[in-house]
Amino acid sequence: MPQTMISARLTLPDRLPPEIIAASTSLITSNAFIKLPFSEGVFTKITAPVP
């Protein structure tokens, strides 16, 4: 039976960085948190060392 499907991972470099959507950004009055939406998902593989 011939193989008709191939599965692989492909990582492409970003051409443009994600942008902050300024119209949807807000800071709650108690300074407890900030709403900071981006134009696309922001992910990383890097983890900070645990002290």
mmCIF file of N, CA and C in Angstrom:
data_model
loop_
_atom_site.group_PDB
_atom_site.id
_atom_site.type_symbol
_atom_site.label_atom_id
_atom_site.label_comp_id
_atom_site.label_asym_id
_atom_site.label_seq_id
_atom_site.Cartn_x
_atom_site.Cartn_y
_atom_site.Cartn_z
ATOM 1 N N MET A 1 0.853 -1.182 0.000
ATOM 2 C CA MET A 1 0.000 0.000 0.000
ATOM 3 C C MET A 1 0.897 1.243 0.000
ATOM 4 N N PRO A 2 0.740 2.150 -0.951
ATOM 5 C CA PRO A 2 1.583 3.355 -1.009
ATOM 6 C C PRO A 2 1.247 4.329 0.121
ATOM 7 N N GLN A 3 2.270 5.022 0.585
ATOM 8 C CA GLN A 3 2.069 6.022 1.641
ATOM 9 C C GLN A 3 1.556 7.303 0.993
ATOM 10 N N THR A 4 0.403 7.778 1.455
ATOM 11 C CA THR A 4 -0.204 8.975 0.862
ATOM 12 C C THR A 4 -0.231 10.162 1.811
ATOM 13 N N MET A 5 0.242 9.960 3.054
ATOM 14 C CA MET A 5 0.222 11.039 4.028
ATOM 15 C C MET A 5 1.569 11.126 4.733
ATOM 16 N N ILE A 6 2.028 12.344 4.976
ATOM 17 C CA ILE A 6 3.274 12.576 5.698
ATOM 18 C C ILE A 6 2.970 13.516 6.856
ATOM 19 N N SER A 7 3.525 13.216 8.022
ATOM 20 C CA SER A 7 3.334 14.059 9.199
ATOM 21 C C SER A 7 4.706 14.549 9.667
ATOM 22 N N ALA A 8 4.824 15.862 9.902
ATOM 23 C CA ALA A 8 6.091 16.430 10.348
ATOM 24 C C ALA A 8 5.835 17.762 11.039
ATOM 25 N N ARG A 9 6.811 18.194 11.831
ATOM 26 C CA ARG A 9 6.735 19.516 12.467
ATOM 27 C C ARG A 9 7.600 20.483 11.680
ATOM 28 N N LEU A 10 7.123 21.696 11.578
ATOM 29 C CA LEU A 10 7.847 22.729 10.847
ATOM 30 C C LEU A 10 7.799 24.008 11.667
ATOM 31 N N THR A 11 8.954 24.575 11.959
ATOM 32 C CA THR A 11 9.026 25.831 12.700
ATOM 33 C C THR A 11 9.484 26.927 11.747
ATOM 34 N N LEU A 12 8.682 27.968 11.646
ATOM 35 C CA LEU A 12 9.005 29.089 10.771
ATOM 36 C C LEU A 12 9.289 30.330 11.614
ATOM 37 N N PRO A 13 10.294 31.114 11.250
ATOM 38 C CA PRO A 13 10.558 32.343 11.999
ATOM 39 C C PRO A 13 9.463 33.380 11.734
ATOM 40 N N ASP A 14 9.162 34.165 12.758
ATOM 41 C CA ASP A 14 8.174 35.233 12.599
ATOM 42 C C ASP A 14 8.754 36.344 11.734
ATOM 43 N N ARG A 15 7.954 36.855 10.832
ATOM 44 C CA ARG A 15 8.383 38.000 10.018
ATOM 45 C C ARG A 15 8.054 39.305 10.736
ATOM 46 N N LEU A 16 6.953 39.328 11.462
ATOM 47 C CA LEU A 16 6.543 40.512 12.216
ATOM 48 C C LEU A 16 6.231 40.092 13.644
ATOM 49 N N PRO A 17 6.597 40.900 14.630
ATOM 50 C CA PRO A 17 6.274 40.562 16.015
ATOM 51 C C PRO A 17 4.787 40.777 16.290
ATOM 52 N N PRO A 18 4.254 40.116 17.327
ATOM 53 C CA PRO A 18 2.867 40.386 17.711
ATOM 54 C C PRO A 18 2.728 41.837 18.162
ATOM 55 N N GLU A 19 1.561 42.409 17.955
ATOM 56 C CA GLU A 19 1.317 43.794 18.357
ATOM 57 C C GLU A 19 0.339 43.830 19.521
ATOM 58 N N ILE A 20 0.504 44.811 20.400
ATOM 59 C CA ILE A 20 -0.444 45.033 21.496
ATOM 60 C C ILE A 20 -1.636 45.783 20.927
ATOM 61 N N ILE A 21 -2.829 45.316 21.242
ATOM 62 C CA ILE A 21 -4.049 45.972 20.764
ATOM 63 C C ILE A 21 -4.402 47.061 21.775
ATOM 64 N N ALA A 22 -3.963 48.283 21.500
ATOM 65 C CA ALA A 22 -4.091 49.396 22.441
ATOM 66 C C ALA A 22 -5.539 49.721 22.788
ATOM 67 N N ALA A 23 -6.455 49.592 21.850
ATOM 68 C CA ALA A 23 -7.861 49.932 22.098
ATOM 69 C C ALA A 23 -8.502 49.005 23.131
ATOM 70 N N SER A 24 -7.962 47.802 23.315
ATOM 71 C CA SER A 24 -8.531 46.838 24.263
ATOM 72 C C SER A 24 -7.729 46.730 25.555
ATOM 73 N N THR A 25 -6.669 47.532 25.704
ATOM 74 C CA THR A 25 -5.828 47.482 26.897
ATOM 75 C C THR A 25 -6.478 48.269 28.030
ATOM 76 N N SER A 26 -6.416 47.713 29.247
ATOM 77 C CA SER A 26 -6.974 48.436 30.395
ATOM 78 C C SER A 26 -6.265 48.029 31.678
ATOM 79 N N LEU A 27 -6.258 48.936 32.640
ATOM 80 C CA LEU A 27 -5.676 48.706 33.954
ATOM 81 C C LEU A 27 -6.784 48.871 34.973
ATOM 82 N N ILE A 28 -7.019 47.848 35.791
ATOM 83 C CA ILE A 28 -8.073 47.927 36.800
ATOM 84 C C ILE A 28 -7.663 48.968 37.848
ATOM 85 N N THR A 29 -8.612 49.646 38.422
ATOM 86 C CA THR A 29 -8.318 50.768 39.328
ATOM 87 C C THR A 29 -7.513 50.362 40.556
ATOM 88 N N SER A 30 -7.618 49.131 41.019
ATOM 89 C CA SER A 30 -6.857 48.694 42.194
ATOM 90 C C SER A 30 -5.425 48.282 41.838
ATOM 91 N N ASN A 31 -5.064 48.380 40.553
ATOM 92 C CA ASN A 31 -3.746 47.947 40.060
ATOM 93 C C ASN A 31 -3.495 46.457 40.290
ATOM 94 N N ALA A 32 -4.556 45.664 40.427
ATOM 95 C CA ALA A 32 -4.416 44.231 40.656
ATOM 96 C C ALA A 32 -3.952 43.502 39.399
ATOM 97 N N PHE A 33 -4.368 43.966 38.243
ATOM 98 C CA PHE A 33 -3.939 43.343 36.994
ATOM 99 C C PHE A 33 -4.132 44.306 35.840
ATOM 100 N N ILE A 34 -3.520 43.959 34.721
ATOM 101 C CA ILE A 34 -3.668 44.736 33.494
ATOM 102 C C ILE A 34 -4.165 43.798 32.394
ATOM 103 N N LYS A 35 -5.082 44.276 31.602
ATOM 104 C CA LYS A 35 -5.569 43.522 30.445
ATOM 105 C C LYS A 35 -4.724 43.967 29.259
ATOM 106 N N LEU A 36 -3.945 43.059 28.692
ATOM 107 C CA LEU A 36 -2.985 43.393 27.648
ATOM 108 C C LEU A 36 -3.119 42.395 26.494
ATOM 109 N N PRO A 37 -4.078 42.620 25.604
ATOM 110 C CA PRO A 37 -4.278 41.677 24.494
ATOM 111 C C PRO A 37 -3.269 41.886 23.359
ATOM 112 N N PHE A 38 -2.886 40.780 22.730
ATOM 113 C CA PHE A 38 -1.967 40.810 21.593
ATOM 114 C C PHE A 38 -2.700 40.413 20.322
ATOM 115 N N SER A 39 -2.134 40.762 19.187
ATOM 116 C CA SER A 39 -2.744 40.473 17.894
ATOM 117 C C SER A 39 -2.704 38.985 17.546
ATOM 118 N N GLU A 40 -1.867 38.207 18.246
ATOM 119 C CA GLU A 40 -1.769 36.768 18.018
ATOM 120 C C GLU A 40 -1.255 36.109 19.289
ATOM 121 N N GLY A 41 -1.278 34.795 19.327
ATOM 122 C CA GLY A 41 -0.795 34.076 20.499
ATOM 123 C C GLY A 41 0.691 34.303 20.724
ATOM 124 N N VAL A 42 1.103 34.371 21.984
ATOM 125 C CA VAL A 42 2.506 34.569 22.332
ATOM 126 C C VAL A 42 2.945 33.360 23.147
ATOM 127 N N PHE A 43 3.932 32.625 22.642
ATOM 128 C CA PHE A 43 4.385 31.393 23.279
ATOM 129 C C PHE A 43 5.902 31.395 23.363
ATOM 130 N N THR A 44 6.429 30.566 24.247
ATOM 131 C CA THR A 44 7.877 30.404 24.360
ATOM 132 C C THR A 44 8.192 29.002 24.848
ATOM 133 N N LYS A 45 9.379 28.533 24.567
ATOM 134 C CA LYS A 45 9.853 27.253 25.086
ATOM 135 C C LYS A 45 10.780 27.480 26.271
ATOM 136 N N ILE A 46 11.190 28.720 26.482
ATOM 137 C CA ILE A 46 12.163 29.034 27.523
ATOM 138 C C ILE A 46 11.469 29.061 28.881
ATOM 139 N N THR A 47 12.069 28.405 29.873
ATOM 140 C CA THR A 47 11.526 28.433 31.230
ATOM 141 C C THR A 47 12.545 29.085 32.159
ATOM 142 N N ALA A 48 12.052 29.855 33.099
ATOM 143 C CA ALA A 48 12.930 30.525 34.053
ATOM 144 C C ALA A 48 13.397 29.525 35.104
ATOM 145 N N PRO A 49 14.618 29.665 35.589
ATOM 146 C CA PRO A 49 15.086 28.757 36.644
ATOM 147 C C PRO A 49 14.319 28.995 37.942
ATOM 148 N N VAL A 50 14.026 27.920 38.625
ATOM 149 C CA VAL A 50 13.299 28.010 39.899
ATOM 150 C C VAL A 50 14.323 28.177 41.012
ATOM 151 N N PRO A 51 14.188 29.247 41.815
ATOM 152 C CA PRO A 51 15.174 29.460 42.900
ATOM 153 C C PRO A 51 15.059 28.423 43.993
#
